[in-house]
Short mmCIF file of C-alpha atoms in Angstrom, two decimals:
data_model
loop_
_atom_site.label_atom_id
_atom_site.label_comp_id
_atom_site.label_asym_id
_atom_site.label_seq_id
_atom_site.Cartn_x
_atom_site.Cartn_y
_atom_site.Cartn_z
CA UNK Q 885 12.91 41.48 5.20
CA UNK Q 886 12.97 42.68 8.83
CA UNK Q 887 9.76 44.31 9.99
CA UNK Q 888 10.14 47.71 11.66
CA UNK Q 889 7.84 48.99 14.36
CA UNK Q 890 7.09 52.07 12.27
CA UNK Q 891 5.63 49.76 9.63
CA UNK Q 892 3.71 47.78 12.25
CA UNK Q 893 2.07 50.91 13.63
CA UNK Q 894 1.31 52.24 10.14
CA UNK Q 895 -0.36 48.99 9.12
CA UNK Q 896 -2.28 48.81 12.35
CA UNK Q 897 -3.70 52.28 11.76
CA UNK Q 898 -4.57 51.42 8.17
CA UNK Q 899 -6.36 48.27 9.29
CA UNK Q 900 -9.36 50.42 10.18
CA UNK Q 901 -12.31 49.37 12.28
CA UNK Q 902 -11.55 45.64 12.19
CA UNK Q 903 -8.02 46.25 13.37
CA UNK Q 904 -9.30 48.56 16.11
CA UNK Q 905 -11.60 45.80 17.30
CA UNK Q 906 -8.51 43.75 18.03
CA UNK Q 907 -6.40 46.63 19.31
CA UNK Q 908 -5.29 44.68 22.35
CA UNK Q 909 -3.14 42.28 20.27
CA UNK Q 910 -1.29 45.17 18.61
CA UNK Q 911 -0.48 46.79 21.94
CA UNK Q 912 0.58 43.46 23.41
CA UNK Q 913 2.77 42.75 20.38
CA UNK Q 914 4.73 46.00 20.76
CA UNK Q 915 5.30 45.60 24.47
CA UNK Q 916 6.24 41.95 23.99
CA UNK Q 917 9.15 42.77 21.70
CA UNK Q 918 10.31 45.48 24.08
CA UNK Q 919 10.45 42.98 26.94
CA UNK Q 920 11.77 39.92 25.08
CA UNK Q 921 15.11 38.81 26.52
CA UNK Q 922 16.90 37.14 23.61
CA UNK Q 923 19.88 36.37 25.82
CA UNK Q 924 17.62 34.24 28.01
CA UNK Q 925 16.08 32.69 24.90
CA UNK Q 926 19.55 31.72 23.63
CA UNK Q 927 20.39 30.24 27.03
CA UNK Q 928 17.22 28.13 27.01
CA UNK Q 929 17.87 26.74 23.52
CA UNK Q 930 21.57 26.17 24.11
CA UNK Q 931 20.92 24.34 27.38
CA UNK Q 932 18.09 22.13 26.15
CA UNK Q 933 20.02 21.25 22.97
CA UNK Q 934 23.33 20.59 24.71
CA UNK Q 935 25.03 17.19 24.64
CA UNK Q 936 24.51 17.00 28.39
CA UNK Q 937 20.79 16.53 27.72
CA UNK Q 938 21.57 13.67 25.35
CA UNK Q 939 18.98 14.57 22.72
CA UNK Q 940 16.09 14.73 25.25
CA UNK Q 941 14.81 11.20 24.71
CA UNK Q 942 11.86 10.15 26.88
CA UNK Q 943 12.78 7.96 29.87
CA UNK Q 944 16.42 9.03 29.69
CA UNK Q 945 18.64 11.12 31.92
CA UNK Q 946 17.98 13.83 29.36
CA UNK Q 947 14.27 13.75 30.22
CA UNK Q 948 15.02 14.24 33.91
CA UNK Q 949 17.23 17.23 33.11
CA UNK Q 950 14.63 18.68 30.75
CA UNK Q 951 11.58 18.43 32.97
CA UNK Q 952 13.58 19.74 35.94
CA UNK Q 953 14.70 22.72 33.84
CA UNK Q 954 11.13 23.50 32.76
CA UNK Q 955 9.65 23.03 36.21
CA UNK Q 956 12.27 25.33 37.74
CA UNK Q 957 11.61 27.97 35.08
CA UNK Q 958 7.84 27.93 35.65
CA UNK Q 959 8.30 28.12 39.42
CA UNK Q 960 10.66 31.08 39.11
CA UNK Q 961 8.07 32.86 36.95
CA UNK Q 962 5.48 32.36 39.68
CA UNK Q 963 3.11 30.35 37.46
CA UNK Q 964 0.84 27.79 39.08
CA UNK Q 965 1.20 24.05 38.42
CA UNK Q 966 -0.77 22.87 35.39
CA UNK Q 967 -1.82 19.53 36.86
CA UNK Q 968 -3.40 20.21 40.23
CA UNK Q 969 -0.52 20.58 42.66
CA UNK Q 970 2.11 19.39 40.17
CA UNK Q 971 3.80 20.78 37.07
CA UNK Q 972 4.18 17.22 35.81
CA UNK Q 973 1.68 14.77 34.34
CA UNK Q 974 2.89 11.15 34.38
CA UNK Q 975 2.63 9.48 30.99
CA UNK Q 976 2.89 5.68 31.36
CA UNK Q 977 5.00 4.30 28.55
CA UNK Q 978 6.46 1.05 27.40
CA UNK Q 979 10.04 1.40 26.24
CA UNK Q 980 10.57 -1.20 23.52
CA UNK Q 981 14.07 -1.92 22.29
CA UNK Q 982 14.20 -4.39 19.39
CA UNK Q 983 17.36 -6.38 18.68
CA UNK Q 984 18.87 -4.47 15.75
CA UNK Q 985 20.47 -7.62 14.31
CA UNK Q 986 17.11 -8.50 12.75
CA UNK Q 987 16.95 -9.45 9.08
CA UNK Q 988 13.99 -9.31 6.70
CA UNK Q 989 13.51 -12.19 4.27
CA UNK Q 990 10.89 -11.89 1.53
CA UNK Q 991 10.78 -14.65 -1.05
CA UNK Q 992 14.35 -15.65 -0.21
CA UNK Q 993 15.67 -12.11 -0.65
CA UNK Q 994 17.42 -10.91 2.50
CA UNK Q 995 17.55 -7.26 3.55
CA UNK Q 996 19.62 -5.43 6.16
CA UNK Q 997 18.06 -3.51 9.03
CA UNK Q 998 18.57 0.25 8.91
CA UNK Q 999 20.08 0.58 5.45
CA UNK Q 1000 17.35 -1.31 3.53
CA UNK Q 1001 14.40 -1.63 5.88
CA UNK Q 1002 13.22 -0.69 9.36
CA UNK Q 1003 10.80 -2.57 11.58
CA UNK Q 1004 9.40 -1.99 15.03
CA UNK Q 1005 6.37 -2.90 17.07
CA UNK Q 1006 4.14 -1.25 19.64
CA UNK Q 1007 2.91 -4.57 20.96
CA UNK Q 1008 4.21 -5.01 24.48
CA UNK Q 1009 5.53 -8.54 23.98
CA UNK Q 1010 8.97 -10.14 24.03
CA UNK Q 1011 8.81 -11.34 20.44
CA UNK Q 1012 6.91 -10.66 17.22
CA UNK Q 1013 7.47 -13.04 14.33
CA UNK Q 1014 6.48 -13.31 10.71
CA UNK Q 1015 6.61 -16.95 9.73
CA UNK Q 1016 5.83 -17.60 6.08
CA UNK Q 1017 3.52 -14.57 6.11
CA UNK Q 1018 1.87 -14.05 2.71
CA UNK Q 1019 2.78 -10.71 1.11
CA UNK Q 1020 0.14 -8.54 -0.56
CA UNK Q 1021 0.48 -5.16 -2.29
CA UNK Q 1022 -2.54 -3.03 -1.35
CA UNK Q 1023 -1.69 0.20 -3.15
CA UNK Q 1024 -1.91 3.14 -0.75
CA UNK Q 1025 -3.54 1.05 1.98
CA UNK Q 1026 -6.48 3.46 2.18
CA UNK Q 1027 -10.14 2.85 3.01
CA UNK Q 1028 -11.86 6.23 2.57
CA UNK Q 1029 -15.60 6.00 1.84
CA UNK Q 1030 -15.94 9.78 1.44
CA UNK Q 1031 -13.44 9.62 -1.43
CA UNK Q 1032 -15.01 6.41 -2.83
CA UNK Q 1033 -11.71 4.65 -2.31
CA UNK Q 1034 -10.98 1.24 -0.76
CA UNK Q 1035 -7.65 -0.44 -1.47
CA UNK Q 1036 -8.69 -3.39 0.69
CA UNK Q 1037 -11.83 -4.17 -1.27
CA UNK Q 1038 -12.02 -7.81 -2.29
CA UNK Q 1039 -8.90 -8.94 -0.42
CA UNK Q 1040 -8.50 -10.67 2.94
CA UNK Q 1041 -5.23 -9.62 4.60
CA UNK Q 1042 -5.80 -11.18 8.02
CA UNK Q 1043 -2.46 -12.36 9.35
CA UNK Q 1044 -0.65 -11.25 6.20
CA UNK Q 1045 2.11 -8.76 5.39
CA UNK Q 1046 1.00 -5.78 3.32
CA UNK Q 1047 3.18 -3.45 1.29
CA UNK Q 1048 1.78 0.07 0.85
CA UNK Q 1049 2.76 3.33 -0.80
CA UNK Q 1050 3.50 6.49 1.15
CA UNK Q 1051 1.27 9.59 0.89
CA UNK Q 1052 -2.06 9.38 -0.99
CA UNK Q 1053 -3.26 9.25 -4.63
CA UNK Q 1054 -3.78 13.01 -4.75
CA UNK Q 1055 -0.03 13.58 -4.54
CA UNK Q 1056 0.69 10.92 -7.15
CA UNK Q 1057 -1.77 12.37 -9.67
CA UNK Q 1058 -1.47 16.06 -8.73
CA UNK Q 1059 -5.17 16.14 -9.57
CA UNK Q 1060 -7.10 18.47 -7.21
CA UNK Q 1061 -10.18 16.28 -7.74
CA UNK Q 1062 -8.37 13.21 -6.34
CA UNK Q 1063 -8.40 13.39 -2.53
CA UNK Q 1064 -6.97 16.92 -2.03
CA UNK Q 1065 -4.52 16.89 -4.88
CA UNK Q 1066 -1.03 17.90 -3.87
CA UNK Q 1067 -2.06 18.54 -0.26
CA UNK Q 1068 -1.70 15.43 1.86
CA UNK Q 1069 -4.75 14.15 3.71
CA UNK Q 1070 -4.52 12.10 6.88
CA UNK Q 1071 -4.87 9.03 4.67
CA UNK Q 1072 -1.34 9.74 3.45
CA UNK Q 1073 0.28 9.63 6.89
CA UNK Q 1074 2.23 6.60 8.01
CA UNK Q 1075 0.23 6.53 11.24
CA UNK Q 1076 -2.97 6.02 9.26
CA UNK Q 1077 -1.40 3.23 7.17
CA UNK Q 1078 -0.63 1.24 10.32
CA UNK Q 1079 -4.00 1.98 11.92
CA UNK Q 1080 -5.99 0.87 8.87
CA UNK Q 1081 -3.90 -2.27 8.37
CA UNK Q 1082 -4.62 -3.22 11.98
CA UNK Q 1083 -8.34 -2.71 11.38
CA UNK Q 1084 -8.05 -5.02 8.37
CA UNK Q 1085 -6.30 -7.68 10.48
CA UNK Q 1086 -2.87 -7.49 8.82
CA UNK Q 1087 0.09 -8.72 10.82
CA UNK Q 1088 2.72 -6.48 9.24
CA UNK Q 1089 2.96 -3.32 7.12
CA UNK Q 1090 5.91 -2.13 5.08
CA UNK Q 1091 5.63 1.38 3.63
CA UNK Q 1092 7.70 2.00 0.51
CA UNK Q 1093 9.85 5.06 1.09
CA UNK Q 1094 10.34 7.67 -1.60
CA UNK Q 1095 11.70 11.07 -0.66
CA UNK Q 1096 9.25 13.31 -2.53
CA UNK Q 1097 5.95 11.82 -1.30
CA UNK Q 1098 7.35 11.11 2.17
CA UNK Q 1099 8.76 14.68 2.41
CA UNK Q 1100 12.01 13.48 4.00
CA UNK Q 1101 14.94 11.25 3.15
CA UNK Q 1102 15.68 7.72 4.26
CA UNK Q 1103 17.93 9.01 7.04
CA UNK Q 1104 14.87 10.39 8.82
CA UNK Q 1105 13.10 7.04 8.54
CA UNK Q 1106 16.15 5.21 9.82
CA UNK Q 1107 16.76 7.50 12.80
CA UNK Q 1108 13.08 7.60 13.71
CA UNK Q 1109 12.40 3.86 13.54
CA UNK Q 1110 15.48 2.01 14.74
CA UNK Q 1111 16.67 1.51 18.29
CA UNK Q 1112 14.46 2.22 21.27
CA UNK Q 1113 10.87 3.36 20.71
CA UNK Q 1114 8.06 4.32 23.05
CA UNK Q 1115 4.34 3.68 23.17
CA UNK Q 1116 1.30 4.19 25.34
CA UNK Q 1117 -0.13 0.90 26.57
CA UNK Q 1118 -3.79 -0.10 26.47
CA UNK Q 1119 -5.52 -2.75 28.57
CA UNK Q 1120 -4.52 -5.47 26.10
CA UNK Q 1121 -0.81 -4.64 25.80
CA UNK Q 1122 -1.51 -3.12 22.36
CA UNK Q 1123 -2.17 -6.53 20.83
CA UNK Q 1124 -4.88 -4.95 18.68
CA UNK Q 1125 -2.21 -2.96 16.83
CA UNK Q 1126 -0.37 -4.22 13.77
CA UNK Q 1127 2.48 -6.52 14.76
CA UNK Q 1128 5.24 -5.07 12.56
CA UNK Q 1129 5.41 -1.38 11.62
CA UNK Q 1130 7.94 -1.23 8.82
CA UNK Q 1131 9.46 0.75 5.95
CA UNK Q 1132 11.46 -0.41 2.94
CA UNK Q 1133 13.63 1.50 0.52
CA UNK Q 1134 12.28 2.07 -3.00
CA UNK Q 1135 14.93 -0.17 -4.58
CA UNK Q 1136 14.10 -2.91 -2.08
CA UNK Q 1137 10.47 -2.78 -3.20
CA UNK Q 1138 11.60 -3.04 -6.82
CA UNK Q 1139 13.61 -6.17 -6.01
CA UNK Q 1140 10.72 -7.77 -4.13
CA UNK Q 1141 8.26 -7.15 -6.94
CA UNK Q 1142 10.74 -8.37 -9.54
CA UNK Q 1143 11.09 -11.59 -7.55
CA UNK Q 1144 7.30 -11.90 -7.81
CA UNK Q 1145 7.46 -11.37 -11.57
CA UNK Q 1146 5.94 -7.90 -11.36
CA UNK Q 1147 7.12 -4.36 -12.06
CA UNK Q 1148 6.79 -2.18 -8.97
CA UNK Q 1149 6.78 1.17 -10.75
CA UNK Q 1150 4.03 0.07 -13.13
CA UNK Q 1151 1.86 -1.16 -10.25
CA UNK Q 1152 2.54 2.09 -8.39
CA UNK Q 1153 1.05 4.06 -11.27
CA UNK Q 1154 -1.97 1.76 -11.39
CA UNK Q 1155 -2.49 2.12 -7.63
CA UNK Q 1156 -3.14 5.86 -8.05
CA UNK Q 1157 -6.25 5.12 -10.11
CA UNK Q 1158 -9.72 4.34 -8.68
CA UNK Q 1159 -10.75 0.70 -8.21
CA UNK Q 1160 -7.19 -0.60 -8.01
CA UNK Q 1161 -7.20 -4.28 -7.08
CA UNK Q 1162 -4.81 -5.51 -4.41
CA UNK Q 1163 -2.12 -7.85 -5.76
CA UNK Q 1164 -0.93 -10.95 -3.86
CA UNK Q 1165 2.79 -11.32 -4.56
CA UNK Q 1166 2.84 -15.09 -3.88
CA UNK Q 1167 5.89 -14.56 -1.69
CA UNK Q 1168 6.34 -15.15 2.04
CA UNK Q 1169 7.91 -12.86 4.63
CA UNK Q 1170 10.14 -13.95 7.49
CA UNK Q 1171 11.15 -11.61 10.31
CA UNK Q 1172 11.61 -11.80 14.06
CA UNK Q 1173 11.61 -8.83 16.43
CA UNK Q 1174 13.22 -9.72 19.76
CA UNK Q 1175 12.23 -7.02 22.22
CA UNK Q 1176 13.54 -5.78 25.52
CA UNK Q 1177 10.68 -4.09 27.34
CA UNK Q 1178 10.75 -1.58 30.15
CA UNK Q 1179 7.67 0.05 31.63
CA UNK Q 1180 8.21 3.51 33.00
CA UNK Q 1181 6.67 6.94 33.29
CA UNK Q 1182 7.60 9.86 31.11
CA UNK Q 1183 6.14 13.30 31.80
CA UNK Q 1184 4.21 16.13 30.26
CA UNK Q 1185 5.00 19.52 31.77
CA UNK Q 1186 2.59 22.43 32.15
CA UNK Q 1187 2.00 25.62 34.13
CA UNK Q 1188 -1.08 27.81 34.18
CA UNK Q 1189 -1.68 31.55 34.34
CA UNK Q 1190 -5.24 31.83 35.70
CA UNK Q 1191 -7.61 34.23 34.01
CA UNK Q 1192 -9.38 36.88 36.05
CA UNK Q 1193 -13.03 36.56 34.96
CA UNK Q 1194 -13.31 33.29 32.96
CA UNK Q 1195 -10.55 31.17 34.42
CA UNK Q 1196 -12.28 27.91 33.45
CA UNK Q 1197 -11.84 28.79 29.76
CA UNK Q 1198 -8.29 27.96 28.66
CA UNK Q 1199 -6.03 28.88 25.76
CA UNK Q 1200 -3.06 26.52 25.38
CA UNK Q 1201 0.45 27.53 24.31
CA UNK Q 1202 2.59 24.52 23.53
CA UNK Q 1203 5.81 22.98 22.21
CA UNK Q 1204 6.97 19.37 22.56
CA UNK Q 1205 10.12 19.00 24.67
CA UNK Q 1206 11.40 15.63 23.44
CA UNK Q 1207 13.70 14.64 20.60
CA UNK Q 1208 15.37 11.45 19.35
CA UNK Q 1209 18.11 11.01 21.94
CA UNK Q 1210 21.21 9.08 20.89
CA UNK Q 1211 21.23 6.83 17.82
CA UNK Q 1212 23.87 4.59 16.25
CA UNK Q 1213 25.33 5.95 13.01
CA UNK Q 1214 27.90 3.78 11.21
CA UNK Q 1215 28.40 1.80 14.39
CA UNK Q 1216 29.01 4.90 16.52
CA UNK Q 1217 26.65 6.73 18.91
CA UNK Q 1218 25.47 10.15 17.75
CA UNK Q 1219 23.42 12.58 19.80
CA UNK Q 1220 20.46 14.04 17.90
CA UNK Q 1221 20.06 17.25 19.90
CA UNK Q 1222 17.05 18.78 18.12
CA UNK Q 1223 17.99 22.44 18.62
CA UNK Q 1224 15.47 23.80 16.14
CA UNK Q 1225 13.17 20.78 16.53
CA UNK Q 1226 12.16 21.60 19.16
CA UNK Q 1227 14.33 23.29 21.78
CA UNK Q 1228 13.60 26.48 19.85
CA UNK Q 1229 9.85 26.03 20.37
CA UNK Q 1230 10.17 25.19 24.07
CA UNK Q 1231 12.29 28.30 24.61
CA UNK Q 1232 9.57 30.24 22.80
CA UNK Q 1233 6.90 28.96 25.17
CA UNK Q 1234 9.07 29.96 28.14
CA UNK Q 1235 9.54 33.46 26.67
CA UNK Q 1236 5.79 33.87 26.19
CA UNK Q 1237 5.08 32.57 29.68
CA UNK Q 1238 7.49 35.10 31.23
CA UNK Q 1239 5.87 37.92 29.29
CA UNK Q 1240 2.25 37.09 30.13
CA UNK Q 1241 3.02 36.50 33.78
CA UNK Q 1242 4.57 39.97 33.96
CA UNK Q 1243 1.70 41.54 32.00
CA UNK Q 1244 -0.86 39.98 34.34
CA UNK Q 1245 0.44 42.13 37.19
CA UNK Q 1246 -1.11 45.21 35.58
CA UNK Q 1247 -3.39 43.84 32.84
CA UNK Q 1248 -4.75 40.41 33.80
CA UNK Q 1249 -6.34 38.34 31.07
CA UNK Q 1250 -9.95 37.19 31.16
CA UNK Q 1251 -9.18 33.57 30.24
CA UNK Q 1252 -6.42 31.31 31.52
CA UNK Q 1253 -3.35 30.36 29.50
CA UNK Q 1254 -1.88 26.89 29.95
CA UNK Q 1255 1.79 26.76 28.92
CA UNK Q 1256 2.70 23.18 28.08
CA UNK Q 1257 5.50 20.94 26.83
CA UNK Q 1258 4.64 17.30 26.11
CA UNK Q 1259 6.74 14.18 25.83
CA UNK Q 1260 7.21 11.66 23.01
CA UNK Q 1261 5.94 13.75 20.11
CA UNK Q 1262 8.61 12.26 17.89
CA UNK Q 1263 7.33 8.73 18.49
CA UNK Q 1264 3.80 9.57 17.38
CA UNK Q 1265 2.34 12.42 19.48
CA UNK Q 1266 2.20 10.12 22.50
CA UNK Q 1267 2.32 12.76 25.23
CA UNK Q 1268 -0.30 14.82 23.43
CA UNK Q 1269 -2.53 11.77 23.00
CA UNK Q 1270 -2.28 11.04 26.72
CA UNK Q 1271 -3.12 14.64 27.59
CA UNK Q 1272 -6.04 14.64 25.14
CA UNK Q 1273 -7.38 11.52 26.85
CA UNK Q 1274 -6.61 12.78 30.37
CA UNK Q 1275 -6.71 16.60 30.13
CA UNK Q 1276 -6.07 18.80 33.13
CA UNK Q 1277 -9.15 20.80 32.07
CA UNK Q 1278 -12.07 19.44 30.02
CA UNK Q 1279 -11.33 19.50 26.30
CA UNK Q 1280 -14.58 21.37 25.74
CA UNK Q 1281 -13.14 24.22 27.86
CA UNK Q 1282 -10.00 24.56 25.74
CA UNK Q 1283 -10.55 27.50 23.40
CA UNK Q 1284 -7.58 26.85 21.11
CA UNK Q 1285 -4.23 25.06 21.00
CA UNK Q 1286 -1.30 27.10 19.66
CA UNK Q 1287 1.68 24.89 18.85
CA UNK Q 1288 5.30 25.79 18.04
CA UNK Q 1289 7.31 23.03 16.36
CA UNK Q 1290 10.48 24.72 15.13
CA UNK Q 1291 11.15 28.45 14.92
CA UNK Q 1292 12.77 30.74 12.35
CA UNK Q 1293 16.18 31.26 13.94
CA UNK Q 1294 17.35 33.52 11.13
CA UNK Q 1295 16.26 36.92 9.77
CA UNK Q 1296 12.65 38.03 9.88
CA UNK Q 1297 10.50 37.67 6.76
CA UNK Q 1298 7.52 39.54 5.34
CA UNK Q 1299 5.17 36.54 5.62
CA UNK Q 1300 3.93 33.89 8.03
CA UNK Q 1301 3.10 30.35 6.98
CA UNK Q 1302 -0.44 28.99 7.31
CA UNK Q 1303 -0.83 25.22 7.56
CA UNK Q 1304 -4.17 24.20 6.09
CA UNK Q 1305 -6.72 26.51 4.51
CA UNK Q 1306 -10.37 26.97 5.40
CA UNK Q 1307 -9.88 24.66 8.37
CA UNK Q 1308 -10.88 26.81 11.36
CA UNK Q 1309 -11.62 30.41 12.33
CA UNK Q 1310 -8.23 30.59 14.02
CA UNK Q 1311 -6.97 31.46 10.55
CA UNK Q 1312 -8.75 34.83 10.92
CA UNK Q 1313 -6.72 35.53 14.07
CA UNK Q 1314 -3.55 34.70 12.15
CA UNK Q 1315 -4.60 37.02 9.31
CA UNK Q 1316 -5.23 39.93 11.69
CA UNK Q 1317 -1.99 39.49 13.65
CA UNK Q 1318 0.06 39.23 10.45
CA UNK Q 1319 -1.56 42.34 8.98
CA UNK Q 1320 -0.73 44.31 12.13
CA UNK Q 1321 2.91 43.40 11.57
CA UNK Q 1322 2.83 44.36 7.92
CA UNK Q 1323 3.17 40.72 6.88
CA UNK Q 1324 1.17 38.53 4.54
CA UNK Q 1325 -0.12 35.04 5.27
CA UNK Q 1326 1.48 32.58 2.90
CA UNK Q 1327 0.00 29.16 2.15
CA UNK Q 1328 2.04 26.14 3.20
CA UNK Q 1329 4.57 25.77 0.35
CA UNK Q 1330 4.72 22.02 0.90
CA UNK Q 1331 1.13 20.87 1.56
CA UNK Q 1332 2.15 17.42 0.37
CA UNK Q 1333 4.16 17.02 3.58
CA UNK Q 1334 1.00 16.76 5.69
CA UNK Q 1335 2.31 18.94 8.52
CA UNK Q 1336 -1.27 19.42 9.73
CA UNK Q 1337 -1.08 15.83 11.01
CA UNK Q 1338 2.51 15.67 12.25
CA UNK Q 1339 2.61 17.63 15.49
CA UNK Q 1340 0.92 17.70 18.88
CA UNK Q 1341 -2.00 19.96 17.90
CA UNK Q 1342 -3.40 17.04 15.87
CA UNK Q 1343 -4.05 14.94 18.98
CA UNK Q 1344 -6.10 17.79 20.44
CA UNK Q 1345 -7.86 18.37 17.10
CA UNK Q 1346 -9.08 14.78 17.27
CA UNK Q 1347 -10.84 15.83 20.48
CA UNK Q 1348 -12.40 18.83 18.75
CA UNK Q 1349 -9.95 21.54 19.87
CA UNK Q 1350 -8.92 23.84 16.98
CA UNK Q 1351 -5.24 24.68 16.69
CA UNK Q 1352 -2.61 26.71 14.91
CA UNK Q 1353 0.78 25.31 13.98
CA UNK Q 1354 3.81 27.61 13.91
CA UNK Q 1355 6.67 25.88 12.12
CA UNK Q 1356 9.60 27.14 10.08
CA UNK Q 1357 11.48 23.90 9.43
CA UNK Q 1358 13.25 24.27 6.12
CA UNK Q 1359 11.46 27.44 5.06
CA UNK Q 1360 14.12 29.98 5.98
CA UNK Q 1361 16.93 27.40 5.99
CA UNK Q 1362 16.78 25.44 2.71
CA UNK Q 1363 19.51 23.10 3.98
CA UNK Q 1364 17.54 22.09 7.07
CA UNK Q 1365 15.35 19.23 5.82
CA UNK Q 1366 18.08 17.62 3.72
CA UNK Q 1367 20.92 17.75 6.24
CA UNK Q 1368 19.66 18.68 9.72
CA UNK Q 1369 16.10 17.47 10.31
CA UNK Q 1370 16.21 14.53 12.74
CA UNK Q 1371 19.97 14.38 12.24
CA UNK Q 1372 23.04 15.22 14.30
CA UNK Q 1373 23.52 18.58 12.59
CA UNK Q 1374 20.43 20.09 14.28
CA UNK Q 1375 22.60 21.79 16.89
CA UNK Q 1376 22.63 25.18 18.59
CA UNK Q 1377 24.27 27.86 16.43
CA UNK Q 1378 25.61 31.00 18.13
CA UNK Q 1379 25.39 32.80 14.77
CA UNK Q 1380 21.59 32.68 14.63
CA UNK Q 1381 20.26 36.24 14.40
CA UNK Q 1382 16.94 35.31 16.14
CA UNK Q 1383 15.19 38.19 14.37
CA UNK Q 1384 12.66 35.66 13.09
CA UNK Q 1385 12.10 34.35 16.62
CA UNK Q 1386 11.37 37.85 17.92
CA UNK Q 1387 9.02 38.52 15.02
CA UNK Q 1388 7.05 35.27 15.32
CA UNK Q 1389 6.77 35.26 19.11
CA UNK Q 1390 5.47 38.80 18.86
CA UNK Q 1391 2.76 37.61 16.45
CA UNK Q 1392 1.87 34.65 18.68
CA UNK Q 1393 1.65 36.95 21.71
CA UNK Q 1394 -0.92 39.09 19.90
CA UNK Q 1395 -3.05 36.05 19.03
CA UNK Q 1396 -2.87 34.75 22.60
CA UNK Q 1397 -3.94 38.14 23.93
CA UNK Q 1398 -6.88 38.33 21.54
CA UNK Q 1399 -8.08 34.81 22.38
CA UNK Q 1400 -7.57 35.22 26.13
CA UNK Q 1401 -9.56 38.49 26.25
CA UNK Q 1402 -12.31 37.38 23.87
CA UNK Q 1403 -15.60 35.59 24.41
CA UNK Q 1404 -15.16 33.95 21.01
CA UNK Q 1405 -14.96 30.19 20.50
CA UNK Q 1406 -13.21 29.72 17.14
CA UNK Q 1407 -15.14 27.25 15.00
CA UNK Q 1408 -14.10 24.52 12.62
CA UNK Q 1409 -14.99 25.54 9.08
CA UNK Q 1410 -14.82 22.35 7.05
CA UNK Q 1411 -16.78 19.20 7.74
CA UNK Q 1412 -14.63 16.72 9.65
CA UNK Q 1413 -14.53 14.47 12.69
CA UNK Q 1414 -12.93 17.45 14.47
CA UNK Q 1415 -15.95 19.63 13.79
CA UNK Q 1416 -18.39 16.88 14.79
CA UNK Q 1417 -16.60 16.41 18.11
CA UNK Q 1418 -16.66 20.16 18.83
CA UNK Q 1419 -20.36 20.30 18.01
CA UNK Q 1420 -20.99 17.48 20.47
CA UNK Q 1421 -19.33 19.65 23.10
CA UNK Q 1422 -21.57 22.58 22.15
CA UNK Q 1423 -18.65 24.76 21.06
CA UNK Q 1424 -19.00 24.98 17.25
#
């Protein structure tokens, strides 16, 4: 359903006093659509997702082309640099390229890299080895006191290899009283699995892949975890992190457990119940990662539109610029261009920046807007983590973080997706903007995918900054997740109507206007570390 402006105006009038209170967003929304240059938007997406940019991998020639393109665009708009006198923030990375001829041996069973398992490390060392490492199954690998759950209780995994299940017990049981039922918690994310295993002293983690609880197929795992990877580096060369970050196919796990005289699928069912006891498999793992290491700087990019009366208070508008670069498929190089994920989002940020810069000539905003594009999101929100730790403005001065990670390139729809429910007051802004467009707010249809934890806004949330995620991956294109997401088919398509882009950028523009002209500091609603951090900063 395409939304007409007649319907927008009608719904705005019907919204009554509350809608009138936020009349500025409705006006901004109408003028935004009138000024949106979809030809320029197409050019931005087509350029960033072209083969010449090589899939926009950090530390590649594609990065240099990308950041130069963004810097030039911001300069031409007349926006000020976002990092003092520079549009660029250096992000020191280690580029780790493991020898892909590696082979995993568990209990004498040998498995092939890429097709049966993946393994990488974030330790900045030439070699990581598992030598007769004892293998233990620790269920979901979760230690969550608030849920009265500890898969590591009664087992010492120091120096050992642990096998864990993807997602969390709520998804497995579909019981809303277990964790959050079908909706993934952070305990279900692969990042958490590795973090907790490191805290427990494990040397290696292998997550068992299954498409439904992971929310993506093995091809995504393979493309995201083989070849060259990137990491931030701490003062100890990341030696405190788990040595091997791995995945195995479901049938590989079945073979391993059968070798141990156990049935994997039976143990998987048991692991979803409280008080599951970790199971030593009495098998040993052998694996060697031989790494080539390069230290270099990638870059976050940002430009700022200063506010007129409260310039120190900042609303952020963001999309990550990076993608997966070039990978080897069936022995041949393939460029993973990431047109929807996330050239579409970066082009959206540029379109919003052009609009607000022009609007500021006659109607300056009270607060500043920082337009940003970070590096290395696909490797684990690395650019966002670096910014969160080294922000260009204090985190306590960031009002909200609006994040685009894939736009609706097709026809407009009569709804907008909300990721998370009862999380922060930013949801009220989304409700109001959607109502003004004659749209409804629709709950995330796939809460089990854990999208709340899978994009750059999460790194800022960990610092207490509330955010909104705008993502349409697979929602208006049912074929996207299965055949395009993190694959070579995510290319620019000249047949895209872009009606959905126009519609959603219009909605985002109204929210930005409301936040930038308000004195409001949107609060976290549910108890969390995010809320506690914001309260420490005196903003909740």
